[in-house]
Tab-separated table of C-alpha atoms in Angstrom:
chain	number	residue	atom	x	y	z
L	1	GLU	CA	70.497	-17.820	16.074
L	2	ALA	CA	71.576	-15.478	13.312
L	3	GLY	CA	71.121	-11.771	13.993
L	4	VAL	CA	69.480	-9.070	11.914
L	5	ALA	CA	71.282	-8.697	8.599
L	6	GLN	CA	71.542	-5.449	6.661
L	7	SER	CA	73.184	-4.495	3.386
L	8	PRO	CA	75.005	-2.589	2.196
L	9	ARG	CA	76.981	-1.425	5.221
L	10	TYR	CA	78.065	1.804	3.568
L	11	LYS	CA	76.705	3.815	0.651
L	12	ILE	CA	77.766	7.127	-0.856
L	13	ILE	CA	75.499	8.807	-3.395
L	14	GLU	CA	74.950	12.239	-4.854
L	15	LYS	CA	71.857	14.274	-4.043
L	16	ARG	CA	68.847	13.528	-6.207
L	17	GLN	CA	70.009	9.941	-6.784
L	18	SER	CA	68.068	6.977	-5.467
L	19	VAL	CA	69.214	4.310	-3.008
L	20	ALA	CA	67.827	1.139	-1.463
L	21	PHE	CA	68.641	-0.685	1.744
L	22	TRP	CA	67.864	-4.287	2.570
L	23	CYS	CA	67.098	-5.941	5.893
L	24	ASN	CA	66.601	-9.579	6.845
L	25	PRO	CA	65.188	-9.956	10.375
L	26	ILE	CA	65.764	-12.754	12.840
L	27	SER	CA	63.856	-15.853	11.801
L	28	GLY	CA	60.385	-15.936	13.302
L	29	HIS	CA	60.280	-12.248	14.199
L	30	ALA	CA	57.034	-10.839	12.843
L	31	THR	CA	57.709	-7.212	13.745
L	32	LEU	CA	60.260	-5.198	11.774
L	33	TYR	CA	61.340	-1.591	12.274
L	34	TRP	CA	63.378	0.925	10.286
L	35	TYR	CA	65.040	3.701	12.275
L	36	GLN	CA	67.013	6.713	11.052
L	37	GLN	CA	69.954	7.799	13.210
L	38	ILE	CA	71.419	11.184	12.322
L	39	LEU	CA	74.913	11.864	13.662
L	40	GLY	CA	74.759	12.986	17.287
L	41	GLN	CA	71.133	11.963	17.771
L	42	GLY	CA	69.226	8.940	18.939
L	43	PRO	CA	67.472	6.678	16.430
L	44	LYS	CA	64.064	7.829	15.189
L	45	LEU	CA	61.421	5.391	13.960
L	46	LEU	CA	60.601	5.666	10.264
L	47	ILE	CA	58.272	2.705	9.833
L	48	GLN	CA	57.075	-0.381	11.693
L	49	PHE	CA	55.734	-3.540	10.074
L	50	GLN	CA	53.937	-6.488	11.580
L	51	ASN	CA	54.204	-9.331	9.117
L	52	ASN	CA	53.697	-7.516	5.806
L	53	GLY	CA	51.344	-4.840	7.139
L	54	VAL	CA	52.321	-1.310	8.183
L	55	VAL	CA	51.686	-0.534	11.863
L	56	ASP	CA	53.201	2.957	12.050
L	57	ASP	CA	54.634	5.135	9.280
L	58	SER	CA	53.729	8.501	10.754
L	59	GLN	CA	57.323	9.776	10.630
L	60	LEU	CA	58.211	8.446	7.191
L	61	PRO	CA	58.716	11.274	4.636
L	62	LYS	CA	56.435	9.663	2.113
L	63	ASP	CA	57.270	12.059	-0.703
L	64	ARG	CA	60.727	10.486	-0.972
L	65	PHE	CA	60.901	7.422	1.276
L	66	SER	CA	59.159	4.114	0.701
L	67	ALA	CA	59.396	0.726	2.349
L	68	GLU	CA	57.983	-2.682	1.736
L	69	ARG	CA	58.027	-6.058	3.394
L	70	LEU	CA	56.811	-8.548	0.883
L	71	LYS	CA	55.978	-12.009	2.240
L	72	GLY	CA	56.446	-10.704	5.783
L	73	VAL	CA	60.135	-11.549	5.982
L	74	ASP	CA	62.834	-9.282	4.575
L	75	SER	CA	62.292	-5.617	3.894
L	76	THR	CA	63.572	-2.875	1.610
L	77	LEU	CA	63.755	0.842	2.378
L	78	LYS	CA	64.136	3.202	-0.584
L	79	ILE	CA	64.935	6.886	-0.867
L	80	GLN	CA	64.192	8.677	-4.140
L	81	PRO	CA	65.423	11.351	-4.643
L	82	ALA	CA	67.951	11.680	-1.831
L	83	LYS	CA	68.691	14.978	-0.105
L	84	LEU	CA	71.768	16.043	1.834
L	85	GLU	CA	69.812	15.821	5.100
L	86	ASP	CA	69.202	12.106	4.492
L	87	SER	CA	72.822	11.402	5.450
L	88	ALA	CA	72.454	9.098	8.443
L	89	VAL	CA	72.711	5.523	9.643
L	90	TYR	CA	69.644	3.463	8.808
L	91	LEU	CA	69.002	0.787	11.394
L	92	CYS	CA	66.757	-2.200	11.002
L	93	ALA	CA	65.407	-4.004	14.061
L	94	SER	CA	63.094	-6.940	14.634
L	95	ALA	CA	61.058	-8.329	17.504
L	96	ARG	CA	58.765	-11.242	18.287
L	97	VAL	CA	55.035	-10.565	18.294
L	98	GLY	CA	54.270	-9.116	21.729
L	99	GLY	CA	57.976	-8.994	22.577
L	100	TYR	CA	59.550	-5.991	24.277
L	101	GLU	CA	63.139	-6.459	23.148
L	102	GLN	CA	64.144	-5.187	19.737
L	103	TYR	CA	67.204	-6.716	18.069
L	104	PHE	CA	69.176	-4.332	15.891
L	105	GLY	CA	71.228	-4.929	12.790
L	106	PRO	CA	74.605	-3.229	12.213
L	107	GLY	CA	73.055	-0.446	10.153
L	108	THR	CA	73.719	1.121	6.763
L	109	ARG	CA	75.679	4.367	6.793
L	110	LEU	CA	74.427	6.642	3.997
L	111	THR	CA	76.374	9.696	2.887
L	112	VAL	CA	74.672	12.045	0.438
L	113	THR	CA	77.047	14.491	-1.273
U	1	ALA	CA	53.611	12.405	23.527
U	2	GLN	CA	56.463	10.540	25.069
U	3	SER	CA	59.975	11.975	25.126
U	4	VAL	CA	63.347	11.094	26.621
U	5	THR	CA	66.046	13.448	27.854
U	6	GLN	CA	69.568	12.298	28.533
U	7	LEU	CA	71.041	14.998	30.671
U	8	ASP	CA	74.684	14.544	29.677
U	9	SER	CA	75.914	14.361	26.093
U	10	GLN	CA	79.394	13.256	27.194
U	11	VAL	CA	80.678	11.656	30.394
U	12	PRO	CA	84.429	11.133	30.881
U	13	VAL	CA	85.516	8.916	33.765
U	14	PHE	CA	88.654	7.153	34.855
U	15	GLU	CA	88.945	3.388	34.656
U	16	GLU	CA	87.607	1.562	37.734
U	17	ALA	CA	85.636	4.642	38.833
U	18	PRO	CA	81.841	4.512	39.248
U	19	VAL	CA	79.587	6.120	36.674
U	20	GLU	CA	75.975	7.268	36.417
U	21	LEU	CA	74.288	8.162	33.139
U	22	ARG	CA	71.110	10.149	33.655
U	23	CYS	CA	67.818	9.705	31.851
U	24	ASN	CA	64.471	11.406	32.350
U	25	TYR	CA	61.307	10.659	30.427
U	26	SER	CA	57.883	12.145	29.985
U	27	SER	CA	54.754	10.169	29.286
U	28	SER	CA	51.118	10.324	30.207
U	29	VAL	CA	50.723	6.573	30.550
U	30	SER	CA	52.634	3.626	31.933
U	31	VAL	CA	55.906	3.122	30.171
U	32	TYR	CA	58.523	0.512	29.570
U	33	LEU	CA	62.123	1.679	29.822
U	34	PHE	CA	65.310	0.503	28.174
U	35	TRP	CA	69.012	1.212	27.998
U	36	TYR	CA	70.900	0.310	24.830
U	37	VAL	CA	74.633	0.480	24.119
U	38	GLN	CA	76.158	1.215	20.731
U	39	TYR	CA	79.794	0.425	20.053
U	40	PRO	CA	81.499	2.155	17.082
U	41	ASN	CA	80.144	1.046	13.716
U	42	GLN	CA	77.737	-1.411	15.302
U	43	GLY	CA	74.031	-1.619	15.923
U	44	LEU	CA	72.382	-1.206	19.297
U	45	GLN	CA	72.574	-3.884	21.972
U	46	LEU	CA	70.129	-4.097	24.877
U	47	LEU	CA	71.766	-3.548	28.274
U	48	LEU	CA	68.663	-3.827	30.443
U	49	LYS	CA	64.947	-3.137	30.570
U	50	TYR	CA	62.273	-2.226	33.064
U	51	LEU	CA	58.833	-3.680	32.385
U	52	SER	CA	57.334	-4.042	35.862
U	53	GLY	CA	58.138	-5.243	39.370
U	54	SER	CA	61.345	-4.346	41.188
U	55	THR	CA	62.492	-0.843	40.418
U	56	LEU	CA	66.153	-1.884	40.480
U	57	VAL	CA	67.016	-3.657	37.273
U	58	LYS	CA	70.255	-5.485	36.598
U	59	GLY	CA	71.635	-5.927	33.112
U	60	ILE	CA	74.627	-7.223	31.243
U	61	ASN	CA	78.239	-6.168	31.758
U	62	GLY	CA	77.638	-5.162	35.397
U	63	PHE	CA	75.221	-2.332	34.638
U	64	GLU	CA	72.092	-1.607	36.638
U	65	ALA	CA	69.367	1.021	36.525
U	66	GLU	CA	66.719	2.275	38.911
U	67	PHE	CA	63.223	3.259	37.853
U	68	ASN	CA	61.878	6.222	39.816
U	69	LYS	CA	58.276	6.923	38.896
U	70	SER	CA	57.896	10.076	40.990
U	71	GLN	CA	60.961	11.650	39.393
U	72	THR	CA	60.280	10.084	35.975
U	73	SER	CA	63.881	8.928	35.837
U	74	PHE	CA	65.742	5.783	34.824
U	75	HIS	CA	69.408	6.393	35.572
U	76	LEU	CA	72.069	3.871	34.556
U	77	ARG	CA	74.917	3.002	36.921
U	78	LYS	CA	78.030	0.885	37.081
U	79	PRO	CA	80.205	0.686	40.195
U	80	SER	CA	83.510	0.216	38.345
U	81	VAL	CA	83.994	0.885	34.638
U	82	HIS	CA	86.471	-0.644	32.205
U	83	ILE	CA	88.068	0.633	29.015
U	84	SER	CA	85.750	-1.711	27.096
U	85	ASP	CA	82.720	0.255	28.347
U	86	THR	CA	83.640	3.148	26.062
U	87	ALA	CA	80.564	3.532	23.837
U	88	GLU	CA	77.393	5.531	23.213
U	89	TYR	CA	74.519	4.790	25.569
U	90	PHE	CA	70.872	5.395	24.701
U	91	CYS	CA	67.873	5.523	26.994
U	92	ALA	CA	64.557	4.635	25.356
U	93	VAL	CA	60.885	4.419	26.264
U	94	SER	CA	57.910	2.646	24.767
U	95	GLU	CA	54.225	2.847	25.586
U	96	GLY	CA	51.737	0.060	25.450
U	97	GLN	CA	52.203	-3.646	25.553
U	98	GLY	CA	54.250	-5.707	23.225
U	99	ALA	CA	56.418	-4.731	20.295
U	100	GLN	CA	55.804	-0.989	20.252
U	101	LYS	CA	58.115	1.621	18.786
U	102	LEU	CA	60.980	2.966	20.878
U	103	VAL	CA	61.517	6.681	21.465
U	104	PHE	CA	65.192	7.330	22.133
U	105	GLY	CA	67.121	10.013	23.939
U	106	GLN	CA	69.943	11.764	22.148
U	107	GLY	CA	72.601	9.541	23.686
U	108	THR	CA	75.466	9.867	26.154
U	109	ARG	CA	79.016	9.212	25.025
U	110	LEU	CA	80.905	7.450	27.808
U	111	THR	CA	84.670	7.791	27.566
U	112	ILE	CA	86.899	5.798	29.893
U	113	ASN	CA	90.340	7.201	30.554
U	114	PRO	CA	93.158	4.946	31.825
């Protein structure tokens, strides 16, 4: 089966600009996660969806970050406006309903200058 | 709140030597434990998981881990490492059943020297 797809793989923007990342989960996986991985740290959950509903967005900086999962399939994460500290790898993962294993995409490396 | 501590940020070992990567967690409830590996410029791949049952868990690529509830540890081991094992390793914990969020440690960089 095809894995989790993410695009773009790399993005360089200036601070205060906006950026969007796209994720397509494994077919049939109802649960989708966005994680932020800052260099030298482990991934940190930003938001979790089940189908098109939000399960957990407690660590999402809502003043600048937004995410949606229309139709319960692919998802978009947006940052507007970006700050220098947003430089990180943004990982998307998916899982079956009730499943314990999360499958990760290759990530999008964002550099904010 | 749950947290994960990986006791070593970097572990250098020689090829064919054994290795242990240490992980301790804190949680007030039953947990599920995972080890993931991340190769350069790639996403995370599951090595192994502990959900219940035997405390010794075997995973892919010859890795194994032992769950120790009294010491709240889940250390990862491999008896003989290869150059291809060079990567970043992350310990993670989740609470509750099903597809819950993962809380990760800060990672251990394993470097294999020839």
